[in-house]
Amino acid sequence: MLKIKNLHAGIEGQQILKGINLEVKAGEIHAIMGPNGSGKSTLASVLAGREEYEVTEGEVEFLGKNILDMAPEDRAREGLFLAFQYPVEIPGVSSNNFLKTAVNQVRTYRGLEPLDAVHFLKLMKEKMAMVEIEQKLINRSLNEGFSGGEKKKNEIFQMAILEPKLSILDETDSGLDIDALRVVANGVNKLKSEDNATIVVTHYQRLLDYIVPNFVHVLYNGRIVKSGDKSLAFELEEKGYDWIKEEVDSVA
Amino acid sequence: MGKDDQILEELTSSDYKYGFETLIENDSAPKGLNEDIVRFISAKKNEPEWLLEWRLKAYRHWLTLEEPKWPNVKYPKIDFQDIIFYSAPKPNKELQSLDEVDPELLETFKKLGISLEEQKRLSGVAVDAVIDSVSVKTTFKETLGELGIIFCSLSEAVHEHPELIKKYLGSVVPMTDNYYAALNSAVFSDGSFCYIPKGSRCPMELSTYFRINASGTGQFERTLIVADEDAYVSYLEGCTAPQRDENQLHAAVVEIYAETNAEVKYSTVQNWYPGNKEGVGGIYNFVTKRGLCKGNNSKISWTQVETGSAITWKYPSCILKGDNSVGEFYSVAVTNNYQQADTGSKMIHLGKNTKSTIISKGISAGKSQNSYRGLVKVHKNATNARNFSQCDSLLMGNKCGAHTFPYIEINNSTAKVEHEATTSKIGEDQIFYCNQRGIDTENAIALIVNGFAKKVLNKLPMEFAVEAQKLLALTLEESVG
Ligand SMILES: Nc1ncnc2c1ncn2[C@@H]1O[C@H](COP(=O)(O)OP(=O)(O)OP(=O)(O)O)[C@@H](O)[C@H]1O
Ligand SMILES: [Mg+2]
């Protein structure tokens, strides 16, 4: 589904990603962990097509297509979804209006009829129940004045509505209370299928109790320096990153 | 009339006879402005003597005035001798149905999304279309007639309801009010008149579409709306103009008069040619709009969506004379490329317990300049006056400007006046967020801008709100990149 080869990217001449290699297949869940500032969000942004980052080398193939030259909205329409680490607020725009625009632009891209108000409302209700989000949150302006946790929940709600092929969750667990964490994880699990894949960026092993990954990768200094299975997350939880940093730095 | 005026009149009127008679055969006035032109306009419209005198008085007063310099806009000096002050379309006969309207004209309306047929069929809106200064068609007149509501062109009203026109014309915006109001009073071409009698609620949104047509023709519309005791009316004004190169002056006057317990809602969508991307051409829009809440408990609200014109200079105002009267101003002003807008409102509190609200949303893109200018004035007798003003600016890019000039004059210690102002930028972050959900940049901007302007758009009548939303998006297309 997603093939990243030797990806280098940076901003204003500063290299942040220094050769990322990663393959994600349909039906898989990958966890990416790593110290602050190692480049996790940058990787997510580059995949989503944020223009301020410059890709200097490498390839990214998504569902058989090279996406590096694609506009961010087209990547989204192809089925790539990013749950932002810091979702933005859009005052005066209702979730309803925002998501209807999104859903129908995606549908049009895929050659489908736009959803009418009735069918859209049905979709909203169904997904609201699925991710346990309150109507009153949806009625408000998009993310405006939402608490940190509410914003994260809303990201998952949007993911449920858009039914992406590949979801990248950038620290969606940060700032969630225990119950919300369970709700969000449940949502992600309900949306999981053999046809889609998920990349979860997280600092905490705890999330991986709920969303069980097939692979865990450690991103450090712009590279994936270690990959393993779920047990790697436990090891990191226990020992921190120093041992990995030492390993990497001694080789270099 | 002052002595100077008298002398001036004698001098000029001796001149005029000769010039005037050769003039009257033309359909259009020659370029320029003098008393002959004023007489020409008045004669063309078969006006009674008193109105000609009124126009001449205004003209003479105008001569004594200076063009205002205080608005935060820049433009080359206007040459009033290079403007045609009157032109009439060729066939002048009364039209009974839309079939008789010039098909080309109907075509233009369609392109602008303002099909008269559709308006008529779908929304039950009575439309009084003013094309090049002469009314082409008034619809729904009969329905309104049954309720005693008068809705017609101002020139028609001059003949058919002279007592009302005499009483109310210039009662809210005196001919001497300001430079452009005086000019308008002297040369106004036509416009709409609306009278809602006592106790009557106008059952439909009254609507006028203005369009500037013949090249080089100045437009001087004049609208007069009178709501008698316990009356209600919602009035819509909208306009669009085809592209052209030279600047065109537009100096309209709108007067609203509200008697006891009357309510008037006046909504505008203004979309005149703003000039091209380099700032060449476009309409100069210098408008005087004022409402008088004459009676107790009366209410006037102005709602405007301003996207067009090269220069806009416009301050819809309310004079809150009656006790408990209410004035409202809701505005979205968008400027792009080289557009300049200096707009806002004045709320003059004279009566007791008077209340006013000002919500102004300015959106600037390109290299444009967008200024809010507002005055809240509380007279010493206006006990318990209340005002709330909110002025928000949204910037797109780094080359545009937003300015706020709030003036407050309070002469009564019981007054409560609140002012809030914010400035924000459309963030790359917001646009990227929308992009990531599959929404392209154009639609993202439309969403963000409409969200920003929501409080104002919500005040528009439904069908207008939809139009206005499209217009906002259209105006800002390609302005972030
Ligand atoms: N827009 C930017 N401008 C300048 N530097 C940036 C920008 N974006 C990222 N960086 C830098 O790139 C490095 C990687 O940042 P990134 O946000 O990808 O880290 P992260 O792994 O997501 O960290 P965290 O765990 O704290 O979220 C950091 O040093 C950061 O300061
Ligand atoms: Mg991050």
mmCIF file of N, CA, C and O and ligand atoms in Angstrom, chain A residues 11-12 14-17 34-44 52-53 85-86 170-171 201 203 219, ligand 1:
data_model
loop_
_atom_site.group_PDB
_atom_site.id
_atom_site.type_symbol
_atom_site.label_atom_id
_atom_site.label_comp_id
_atom_site.label_asym_id
_atom_site.label_seq_id
_atom_site.Cartn_x
_atom_site.Cartn_y
_atom_site.Cartn_z
ATOM 1 N N ILE A 11 13.623 21.429 5.567
ATOM 2 C CA ILE A 11 12.998 22.736 5.457
ATOM 3 C C ILE A 11 14.094 23.792 5.508
ATOM 4 O O ILE A 11 15.017 23.691 6.322
ATOM 5 N N GLU A 12 13.985 24.760 4.626
ATOM 6 C CA GLU A 12 14.967 25.838 4.564
ATOM 7 C C GLU A 12 16.405 25.315 4.643
ATOM 8 O O GLU A 12 17.225 25.799 5.435
ATOM 9 N N GLN A 14 17.576 22.782 5.923
ATOM 10 C CA GLN A 14 17.910 21.919 7.056
ATOM 11 C C GLN A 14 17.313 20.525 6.830
ATOM 12 O O GLN A 14 16.124 20.375 6.611
ATOM 13 N N GLN A 15 18.157 19.507 6.835
ATOM 14 C CA GLN A 15 17.690 18.141 6.633
ATOM 15 C C GLN A 15 16.997 17.641 7.888
ATOM 16 O O GLN A 15 17.531 17.746 8.989
ATOM 17 N N ILE A 16 15.785 17.118 7.711
ATOM 18 C CA ILE A 16 15.096 16.531 8.860
ATOM 19 C C ILE A 16 14.953 15.024 8.675
ATOM 20 O O ILE A 16 15.283 14.243 9.552
ATOM 21 N N LEU A 17 14.477 14.628 7.513
ATOM 22 C CA LEU A 17 14.399 13.195 7.215
ATOM 23 C C LEU A 17 15.621 12.814 6.379
ATOM 24 O O LEU A 17 15.903 13.444 5.368
ATOM 25 N N GLY A 34 9.769 7.321 18.904
ATOM 26 C CA GLY A 34 11.044 8.013 18.775
ATOM 27 C C GLY A 34 11.055 9.277 19.588
ATOM 28 O O GLY A 34 9.994 9.837 19.876
ATOM 29 N N PRO A 35 12.244 9.719 19.975
ATOM 30 C CA PRO A 35 12.353 10.905 20.830
ATOM 31 C C PRO A 35 11.792 12.159 20.168
ATOM 32 O O PRO A 35 11.621 12.200 18.961
ATOM 33 N N ASN A 36 11.524 13.151 20.995
ATOM 34 C CA ASN A 36 11.030 14.433 20.483
ATOM 35 C C ASN A 36 11.990 14.993 19.449
ATOM 36 O O ASN A 36 13.203 14.895 19.601
ATOM 37 N N GLY A 37 11.432 15.543 18.419
ATOM 38 C CA GLY A 37 12.257 16.206 17.406
ATOM 39 C C GLY A 37 12.956 15.251 16.465
ATOM 40 O O GLY A 37 13.813 15.666 15.684
ATOM 41 N N SER A 38 12.586 13.981 16.494
ATOM 42 C CA SER A 38 13.301 13.030 15.640
ATOM 43 C C SER A 38 12.805 13.049 14.195
ATOM 44 O O SER A 38 13.475 12.566 13.294
ATOM 45 N N GLY A 39 11.606 13.616 13.965
ATOM 46 C CA GLY A 39 11.117 13.744 12.591
ATOM 47 C C GLY A 39 9.823 13.008 12.309
ATOM 48 O O GLY A 39 9.413 12.877 11.154
ATOM 49 N N LYS A 40 9.131 12.566 13.353
ATOM 50 C CA LYS A 40 7.902 11.792 13.151
ATOM 51 C C LYS A 40 6.808 12.631 12.494
ATOM 52 O O LYS A 40 6.215 12.209 11.488
ATOM 53 N N SER A 41 6.564 13.813 13.054
ATOM 54 C CA SER A 41 5.524 14.665 12.466
ATOM 55 C C SER A 41 5.933 15.141 11.078
ATOM 56 O O SER A 41 5.090 15.307 10.196
ATOM 57 N N THR A 42 7.220 15.367 10.905
ATOM 58 C CA THR A 42 7.697 15.781 9.589
ATOM 59 C C THR A 42 7.409 14.697 8.558
ATOM 60 O O THR A 42 6.922 14.990 7.462
ATOM 61 N N LEU A 43 7.669 13.462 8.932
ATOM 62 C CA LEU A 43 7.369 12.356 8.023
ATOM 63 C C LEU A 43 5.879 12.340 7.665
ATOM 64 O O LEU A 43 5.513 12.244 6.487
ATOM 65 N N ALA A 44 5.041 12.505 8.693
ATOM 66 C CA ALA A 44 3.597 12.519 8.453
ATOM 67 C C ALA A 44 3.221 13.667 7.511
ATOM 68 O O ALA A 44 2.452 13.485 6.566
ATOM 69 N N GLU A 52 5.623 23.186 2.586
ATOM 70 C CA GLU A 52 6.796 23.873 3.135
ATOM 71 C C GLU A 52 7.999 22.932 3.312
ATOM 72 O O GLU A 52 9.131 23.384 3.399
ATOM 73 N N TYR A 53 7.737 21.641 3.327
ATOM 74 C CA TYR A 53 8.850 20.695 3.386
ATOM 75 C C TYR A 53 9.307 20.332 1.988
ATOM 76 O O TYR A 53 8.498 20.038 1.114
ATOM 77 N N GLN A 85 -1.286 16.068 14.882
ATOM 78 C CA GLN A 85 -0.847 16.191 16.272
ATOM 79 C C GLN A 85 -1.485 17.437 16.892
ATOM 80 O O GLN A 85 -1.904 17.423 18.041
ATOM 81 N N TYR A 86 -1.561 18.510 16.094
ATOM 82 C CA TYR A 86 -2.197 19.742 16.554
ATOM 83 C C TYR A 86 -3.283 20.166 15.568
ATOM 84 O O TYR A 86 -3.028 20.971 14.678
ATOM 85 N N ASP A 170 -1.013 10.959 14.273
ATOM 86 C CA ASP A 170 0.158 11.576 14.883
ATOM 87 C C ASP A 170 -0.148 11.940 16.326
ATOM 88 O O ASP A 170 -0.783 12.950 16.608
ATOM 89 N N GLU A 171 0.320 11.103 17.224
ATOM 90 C CA GLU A 171 0.128 11.319 18.668
ATOM 91 C C GLU A 171 -1.316 11.600 19.020
ATOM 92 O O GLU A 171 -1.621 12.488 19.804
ATOM 93 N N VAL A 201 1.684 7.121 15.350
ATOM 94 C CA VAL A 201 2.855 7.745 15.947
ATOM 95 C C VAL A 201 2.523 7.951 17.408
ATOM 96 O O VAL A 201 1.489 8.542 17.730
ATOM 97 N N HIS A 203 4.162 8.125 21.737
ATOM 98 C CA HIS A 203 5.256 8.054 22.704
ATOM 99 C C HIS A 203 4.999 6.979 23.749
ATOM 100 O O HIS A 203 5.854 6.687 24.568
ATOM 101 N N LEU A 219 12.119 5.907 15.173
ATOM 102 C CA LEU A 219 12.659 6.965 14.325
ATOM 103 C C LEU A 219 13.591 7.813 15.181
ATOM 104 O O LEU A 219 13.209 8.284 16.257
HETATM 105 N N1 LIG C 1 8.406 24.099 10.014
HETATM 106 C C1 LIG C 1 9.587 23.850 10.601
HETATM 107 N N2 LIG C 1 10.498 24.825 10.685
HETATM 108 C C2 LIG C 1 11.672 24.612 11.276
HETATM 109 N N3 LIG C 1 12.025 23.443 11.836
HETATM 110 C C3 LIG C 1 11.151 22.432 11.784
HETATM 111 C C4 LIG C 1 9.885 22.596 11.160
HETATM 112 N N4 LIG C 1 9.221 21.433 11.254
HETATM 113 C C5 LIG C 1 10.037 20.594 11.918
HETATM 114 N N5 LIG C 1 11.186 21.187 12.237
HETATM 115 C C6 LIG C 1 12.291 20.580 12.995
HETATM 116 O O1 LIG C 1 12.478 19.274 12.538
HETATM 117 C C7 LIG C 1 12.720 18.393 13.628
HETATM 118 C C8 LIG C 1 11.675 17.292 13.625
HETATM 119 O O2 LIG C 1 10.419 17.790 14.010
HETATM 120 P P1 LIG C 1 9.126 16.899 14.125
HETATM 121 O O3 LIG C 1 7.983 17.763 14.474
HETATM 122 O O4 LIG C 1 9.004 16.080 12.907
HETATM 123 O O5 LIG C 1 9.477 15.973 15.364
HETATM 124 P P2 LIG C 1 8.629 14.851 16.086
HETATM 125 O O6 LIG C 1 9.402 13.600 15.953
HETATM 126 O O7 LIG C 1 7.257 14.820 15.577
HETATM 127 O O8 LIG C 1 8.666 15.350 17.586
HETATM 128 P P3 LIG C 1 7.561 15.270 18.755
HETATM 129 O O9 LIG C 1 7.704 13.913 19.324
HETATM 130 O O10 LIG C 1 8.016 16.285 19.732
HETATM 131 O O11 LIG C 1 6.241 15.536 18.172
HETATM 132 C C9 LIG C 1 12.678 19.259 14.870
HETATM 133 O O12 LIG C 1 14.007 19.594 15.200
HETATM 134 C C10 LIG C 1 11.931 20.448 14.462
HETATM 135 O O13 LIG C 1 12.286 21.598 15.184
#
